Amino acid sequence: MKKAVFLDRDNTLIYDPGYIHEADKVRLLEGVGEGLKLLKDKGFLLIVVSNQSGIGRGYFTEREFWEVNQRLQELLKPFKVQIDDFFFCPHRPDEGCFCRKPNPYLLKEAARKWEVDLSSSYVIGDKDSDVELALKGGCKGGIKVGAPPFDNFLKAVFFILEVEGETLHEDKNEA
Ligand SMILES: [Mg+2]
């Protein structure tokens, strides 16, 4: 069985002023490229799980959602890392669907597709509902970024690596 880090996209990986859907406005948040590369090297699959109610609300199309994802992948190329897969809920909250986070449906779908052991996996997101998702999905941990102590994505990554037993020293690669 594999392990994964399930990632919220908006305001976790990329800056989101609200319902971001323009590929040319996509900006990686600080530490994201470096952090994702570290997780990948540690053997984690990187899987985005995202609520995109802007589609259900008619603010943008599914095609635009994928164009943003494509731009995200382009921006990650210099860091030599890519997102392995994207799962999303396109519904409005009032539609009462079963796939909207923090319901773990998409998490479980992703785990089945990629043969991921959820109890060895983590969630990183910018909302309490992302932490709730980790709990409901039976993950090893859920980490909320965007505020101390995880105000930088890299800090969340270091936390995971520490839990995984990685000793982190700044001079690790010297000598
Ligand atoms: Mg978010």
Short mmCIF file of N, CA, C and O and ligand atoms in Angstrom, two decimals, residues 7-14 16 49-52 101 124-127 129-130 145, ligand 1:
data_model
loop_
_atom_site.label_atom_id
_atom_site.label_comp_id
_atom_site.label_asym_id
_atom_site.label_seq_id
_atom_site.Cartn_x
_atom_site.Cartn_y
_atom_site.Cartn_z
N LEU A 7 -3.99 17.14 -0.68
CA LEU A 7 -3.76 18.58 -0.63
C LEU A 7 -4.99 19.37 -1.05
O LEU A 7 -5.57 19.10 -2.12
N ASP A 8 -5.37 20.31 -0.21
CA ASP A 8 -6.31 21.32 -0.67
C ASP A 8 -5.54 22.16 -1.71
O ASP A 8 -4.31 22.22 -1.67
N ARG A 9 -6.24 22.76 -2.66
CA ARG A 9 -5.53 23.53 -3.67
C ARG A 9 -5.49 25.04 -3.36
O ARG A 9 -4.41 25.62 -3.22
N ASP A 10 -6.68 25.63 -3.22
CA ASP A 10 -6.78 27.09 -3.14
C ASP A 10 -6.41 27.63 -1.75
O ASP A 10 -6.98 27.23 -0.74
N ASN A 11 -5.47 28.52 -1.73
CA ASN A 11 -4.90 29.09 -0.51
C ASN A 11 -4.13 28.08 0.34
O ASN A 11 -3.83 28.33 1.51
N THR A 12 -3.83 26.94 -0.30
CA THR A 12 -2.90 25.97 0.31
C THR A 12 -1.68 25.85 -0.60
O THR A 12 -0.55 26.05 -0.17
N LEU A 13 -1.95 25.57 -1.88
CA LEU A 13 -0.86 25.48 -2.87
C LEU A 13 -0.72 26.78 -3.66
O LEU A 13 0.38 27.22 -3.95
N ILE A 14 -1.88 27.35 -4.03
CA ILE A 14 -1.86 28.58 -4.82
C ILE A 14 -2.68 29.67 -4.14
O ILE A 14 -3.62 29.39 -3.39
N ASP A 16 -5.41 32.34 -3.68
CA ASP A 16 -6.78 32.43 -4.20
C ASP A 16 -7.47 33.68 -3.67
O ASP A 16 -7.83 33.75 -2.50
N VAL A 49 -7.36 17.36 -3.45
CA VAL A 49 -8.79 17.14 -3.23
C VAL A 49 -9.39 18.51 -2.94
O VAL A 49 -9.05 19.16 -1.95
N SER A 50 -10.27 18.97 -3.82
CA SER A 50 -10.69 20.37 -3.78
C SER A 50 -12.19 20.55 -3.93
O SER A 50 -12.82 19.91 -4.76
N ASN A 51 -12.75 21.42 -3.10
CA ASN A 51 -14.15 21.85 -3.30
C ASN A 51 -14.15 22.98 -4.30
O ASN A 51 -13.46 23.98 -4.10
N GLN A 52 -14.91 22.84 -5.37
CA GLN A 52 -14.97 23.88 -6.41
C GLN A 52 -16.42 24.28 -6.64
O GLN A 52 -16.98 24.08 -7.73
N LYS A 101 -16.00 18.20 0.63
CA LYS A 101 -15.26 18.14 1.88
C LYS A 101 -16.04 18.90 2.95
O LYS A 101 -16.62 19.92 2.64
N ILE A 124 -3.26 18.26 4.02
CA ILE A 124 -2.83 19.63 4.29
C ILE A 124 -3.84 20.56 3.63
O ILE A 124 -4.13 20.43 2.43
N GLY A 125 -4.38 21.50 4.40
CA GLY A 125 -5.33 22.46 3.86
C GLY A 125 -5.35 23.73 4.67
O GLY A 125 -4.67 23.82 5.69
N ASP A 126 -6.11 24.71 4.22
CA ASP A 126 -6.12 25.99 4.92
C ASP A 126 -7.38 26.20 5.76
O ASP A 126 -7.57 27.27 6.34
N LYS A 127 -8.23 25.18 5.83
CA LYS A 127 -9.47 25.35 6.59
C LYS A 127 -9.64 24.25 7.62
O LYS A 127 -9.10 23.15 7.49
N SER A 129 -12.14 22.57 7.94
CA SER A 129 -12.80 21.44 7.28
C SER A 129 -11.79 20.47 6.65
O SER A 129 -12.10 19.29 6.46
N ASP A 130 -10.59 20.96 6.35
CA ASP A 130 -9.55 20.07 5.82
C ASP A 130 -9.00 19.17 6.93
O ASP A 130 -8.68 18.00 6.69
N VAL A 145 -2.71 24.99 7.25
CA VAL A 145 -1.70 25.99 6.93
C VAL A 145 -2.34 27.38 6.79
O VAL A 145 -3.55 27.51 6.77
MG MG B 1 -8.52 26.22 0.48
#
